[in-house]
C-alpha positions as CSV (number, residue, x, y, z in Angstrom):
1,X,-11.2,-0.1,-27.1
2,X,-8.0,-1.9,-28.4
3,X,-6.0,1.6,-28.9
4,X,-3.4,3.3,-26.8
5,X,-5.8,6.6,-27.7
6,X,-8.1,5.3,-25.0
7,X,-5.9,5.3,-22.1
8,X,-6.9,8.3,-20.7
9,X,-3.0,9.4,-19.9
10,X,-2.5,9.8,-23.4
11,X,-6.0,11.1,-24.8
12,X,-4.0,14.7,-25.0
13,X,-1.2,13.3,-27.7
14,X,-0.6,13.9,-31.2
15,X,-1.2,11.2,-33.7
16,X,2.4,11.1,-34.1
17,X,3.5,11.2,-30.7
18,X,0.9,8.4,-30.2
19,X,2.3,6.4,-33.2
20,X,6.1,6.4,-32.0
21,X,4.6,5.2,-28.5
22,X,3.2,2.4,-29.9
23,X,6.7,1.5,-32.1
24,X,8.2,1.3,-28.9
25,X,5.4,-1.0,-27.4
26,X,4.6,-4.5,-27.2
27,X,1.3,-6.4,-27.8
28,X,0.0,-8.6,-25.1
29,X,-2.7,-10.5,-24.6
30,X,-3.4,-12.8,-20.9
31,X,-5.8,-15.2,-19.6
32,X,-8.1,-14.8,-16.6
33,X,-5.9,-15.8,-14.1
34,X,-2.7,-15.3,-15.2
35,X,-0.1,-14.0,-12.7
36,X,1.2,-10.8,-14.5
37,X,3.8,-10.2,-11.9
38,X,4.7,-12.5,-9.1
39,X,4.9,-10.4,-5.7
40,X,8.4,-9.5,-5.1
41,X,9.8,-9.1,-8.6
42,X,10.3,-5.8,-10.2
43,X,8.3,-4.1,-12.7
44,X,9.8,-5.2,-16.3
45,X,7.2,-3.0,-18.4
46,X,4.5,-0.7,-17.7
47,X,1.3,-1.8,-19.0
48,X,-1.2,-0.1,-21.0
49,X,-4.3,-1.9,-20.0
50,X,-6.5,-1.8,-23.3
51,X,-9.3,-3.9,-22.0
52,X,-10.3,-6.4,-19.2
53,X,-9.3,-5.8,-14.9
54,X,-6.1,-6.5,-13.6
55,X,-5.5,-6.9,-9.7
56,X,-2.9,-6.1,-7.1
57,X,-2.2,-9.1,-5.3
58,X,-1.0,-9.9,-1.2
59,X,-1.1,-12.8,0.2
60,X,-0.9,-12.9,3.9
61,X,1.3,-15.5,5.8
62,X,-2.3,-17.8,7.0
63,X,-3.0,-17.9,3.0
64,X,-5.3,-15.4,2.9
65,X,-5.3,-12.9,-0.2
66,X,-6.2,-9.3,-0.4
67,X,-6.4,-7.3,-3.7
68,X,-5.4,-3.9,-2.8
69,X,-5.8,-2.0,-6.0
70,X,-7.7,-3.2,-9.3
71,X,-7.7,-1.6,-12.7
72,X,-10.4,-1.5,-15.3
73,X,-9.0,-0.7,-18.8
74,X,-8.5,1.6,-20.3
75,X,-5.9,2.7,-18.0
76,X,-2.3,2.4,-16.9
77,X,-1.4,-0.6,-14.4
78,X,0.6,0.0,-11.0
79,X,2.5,3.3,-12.3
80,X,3.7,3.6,-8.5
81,X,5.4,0.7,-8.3
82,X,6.8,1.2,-11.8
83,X,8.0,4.8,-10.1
84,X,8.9,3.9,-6.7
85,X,12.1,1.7,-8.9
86,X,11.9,-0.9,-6.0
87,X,10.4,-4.0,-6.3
88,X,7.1,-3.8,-5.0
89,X,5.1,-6.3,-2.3
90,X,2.3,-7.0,-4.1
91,X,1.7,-8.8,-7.1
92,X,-0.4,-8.7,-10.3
93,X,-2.8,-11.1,-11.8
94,X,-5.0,-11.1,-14.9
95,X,-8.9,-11.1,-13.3
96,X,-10.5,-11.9,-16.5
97,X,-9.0,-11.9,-19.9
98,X,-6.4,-8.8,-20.6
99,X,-5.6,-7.2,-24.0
100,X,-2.5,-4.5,-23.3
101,X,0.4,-2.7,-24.5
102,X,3.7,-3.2,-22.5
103,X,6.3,-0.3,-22.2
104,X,9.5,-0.4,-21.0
105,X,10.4,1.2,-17.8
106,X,12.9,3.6,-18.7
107,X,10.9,4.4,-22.1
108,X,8.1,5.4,-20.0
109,X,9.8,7.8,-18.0
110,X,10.8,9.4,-20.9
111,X,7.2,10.0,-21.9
112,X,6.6,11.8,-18.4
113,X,9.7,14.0,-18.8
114,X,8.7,14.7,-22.8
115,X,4.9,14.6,-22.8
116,X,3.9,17.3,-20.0
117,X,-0.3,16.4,-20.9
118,X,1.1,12.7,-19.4
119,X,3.0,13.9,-16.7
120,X,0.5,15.8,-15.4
121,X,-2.1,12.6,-15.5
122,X,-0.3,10.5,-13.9
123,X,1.0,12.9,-11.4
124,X,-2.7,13.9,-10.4
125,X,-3.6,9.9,-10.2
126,X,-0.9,9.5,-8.1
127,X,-2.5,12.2,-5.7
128,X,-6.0,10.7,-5.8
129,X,-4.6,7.5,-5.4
130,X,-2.9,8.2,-2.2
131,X,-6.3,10.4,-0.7
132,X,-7.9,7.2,-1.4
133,X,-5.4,5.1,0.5
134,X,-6.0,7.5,3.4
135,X,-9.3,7.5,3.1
136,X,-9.9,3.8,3.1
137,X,-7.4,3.3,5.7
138,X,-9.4,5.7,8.3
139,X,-12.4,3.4,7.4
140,X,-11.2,0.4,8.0
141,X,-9.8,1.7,11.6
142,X,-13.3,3.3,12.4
143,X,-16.0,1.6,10.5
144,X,-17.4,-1.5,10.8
145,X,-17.8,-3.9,7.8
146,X,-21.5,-3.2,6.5
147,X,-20.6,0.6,6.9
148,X,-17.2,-0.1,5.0
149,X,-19.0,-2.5,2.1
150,X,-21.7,0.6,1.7
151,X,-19.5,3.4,1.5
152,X,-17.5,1.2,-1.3
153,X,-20.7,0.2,-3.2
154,X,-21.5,4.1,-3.2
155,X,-18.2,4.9,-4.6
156,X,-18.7,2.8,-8.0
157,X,-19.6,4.4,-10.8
158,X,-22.8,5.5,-10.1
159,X,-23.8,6.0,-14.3
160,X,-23.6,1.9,-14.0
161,X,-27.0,0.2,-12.4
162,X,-24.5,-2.8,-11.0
163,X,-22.2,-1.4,-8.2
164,X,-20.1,-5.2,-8.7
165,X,-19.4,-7.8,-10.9
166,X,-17.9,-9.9,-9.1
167,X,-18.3,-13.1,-6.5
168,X,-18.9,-12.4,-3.0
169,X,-15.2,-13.5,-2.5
170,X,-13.9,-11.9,-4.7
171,X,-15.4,-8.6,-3.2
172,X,-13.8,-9.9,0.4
173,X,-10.3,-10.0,-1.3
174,X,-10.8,-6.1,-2.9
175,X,-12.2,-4.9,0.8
176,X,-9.7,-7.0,3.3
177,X,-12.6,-8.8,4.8
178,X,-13.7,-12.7,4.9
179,X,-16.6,-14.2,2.6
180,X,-18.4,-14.7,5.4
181,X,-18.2,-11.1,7.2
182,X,-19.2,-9.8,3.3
183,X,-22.1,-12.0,3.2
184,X,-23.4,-11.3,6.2
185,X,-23.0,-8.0,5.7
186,X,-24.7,-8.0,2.5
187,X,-27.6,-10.0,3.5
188,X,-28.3,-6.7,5.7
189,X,-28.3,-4.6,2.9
190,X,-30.8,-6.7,1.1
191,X,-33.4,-7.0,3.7
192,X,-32.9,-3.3,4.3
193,X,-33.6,-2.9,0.3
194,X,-30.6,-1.1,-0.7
195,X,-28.9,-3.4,-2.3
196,X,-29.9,-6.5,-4.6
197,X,-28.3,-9.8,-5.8
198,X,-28.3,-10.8,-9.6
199,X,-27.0,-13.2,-11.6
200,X,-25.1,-9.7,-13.0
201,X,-23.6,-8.6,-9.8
202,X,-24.7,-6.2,-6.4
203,X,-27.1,-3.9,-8.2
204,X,-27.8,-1.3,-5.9
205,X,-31.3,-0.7,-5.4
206,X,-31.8,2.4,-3.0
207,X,-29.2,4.8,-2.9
208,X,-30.3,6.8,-0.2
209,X,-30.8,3.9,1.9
210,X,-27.5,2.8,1.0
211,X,-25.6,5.9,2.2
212,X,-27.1,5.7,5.8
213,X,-25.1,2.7,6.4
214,X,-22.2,3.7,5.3
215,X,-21.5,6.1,8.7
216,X,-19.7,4.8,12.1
């Protein structure tokens, strides 16, 4: 989709309402790769992510990387940190090629304070975002890596046959955990049948099987 109707934020607006927005946007378009926002700088626009996956980025003082939040478009890209007005720890980067809209700051708080379908959106993202942040945080304190990699592949979209698109370190980077603990891990979850490799991604194979790994 390549219109700012598909973010789901702004499904709820009038055709006009959605054709001043995109007056006061910004076409963009970035390679896979590119470093959207470097970690430390402050949000200059919000992004409307038309299509392609952006990532949060960390990187820890050994080198290592973690990608704490990822974004499939349609949607709309780090609002927190947009929010929050300080500039934010983590980075953004481009994980394949991006097609977006980019919005001022201070334009789009006047969308949440004029557009009460778009405040309450994002307001109720925020929310799930944070359970989810509390959730996965209590996991990683409790459970060990296989259990943590299952309960994440059971959480994907479960309409979608592949659970994961991605390399095996790329996966490490979105879960906090080493190539090496992830393959390992997965290699369990093949022989036990619940999961399967492809050329496409981790297509997960049993779901029942799946779930009874993902416990402490």
């Amino acid at each position: 989709m390549s219109s700012l109707a598909s973010i789901p934020a702004l499904r709820m607006l009038t055709p006009a309402a959605l054709t001043a927005l995109a007056g006061r946007t910004r076409t963009a378009r970035f390679a896979a790769g590119a470093v959207l926002r470097p970690a430390g700088d402050a949000p200059r626009s919000v992004m409307f992510l038309l299509a392609g996956t952006v990532v949060a980025t960390h990187s820890g003082s050994a080198g290592a990387e973690v990608w704490p939040e990822r974004w499939a478009g349609p949607a709309i890209v780090d609002k927190a940190a947009v929010l929050d007005g300080h500039p934010p720890a983590t980075g953004l980067m481009a994980l394949t090629t991006v097609s977006a809209r980019l919005l001022p700051p201070a334009a789009f708080l006047d969308l949440l304070e004029e557009e009460h379908s778009v405040r309450k959106h994002v307001l109720s993202h925020l929310a799930r975002d944070a359970m989810t942040a509390r959730r996965r945080l209590a996991q990683i304190a409790t459970l060990p890596a296989v259990a943590r990699i299952a309960v994440w592949l059971n959480e994907q979209n479960r309409d979608r046959p592949v659970a994961w698109r991605g390399s095996q370190e790329q996966l490490a980077r979105v879960l906090g955990l080493s190539r090496v603990t992830v393959n390992r891990a997965l290699a369990r979850l093949t022989q036990a049948g619940a999961v399967r490799l492809t050329a496409h991604g981790i297509v997960i194979t049993d779901r029942a099987r799946l779930s009874t790994f993902a416990v402490d």
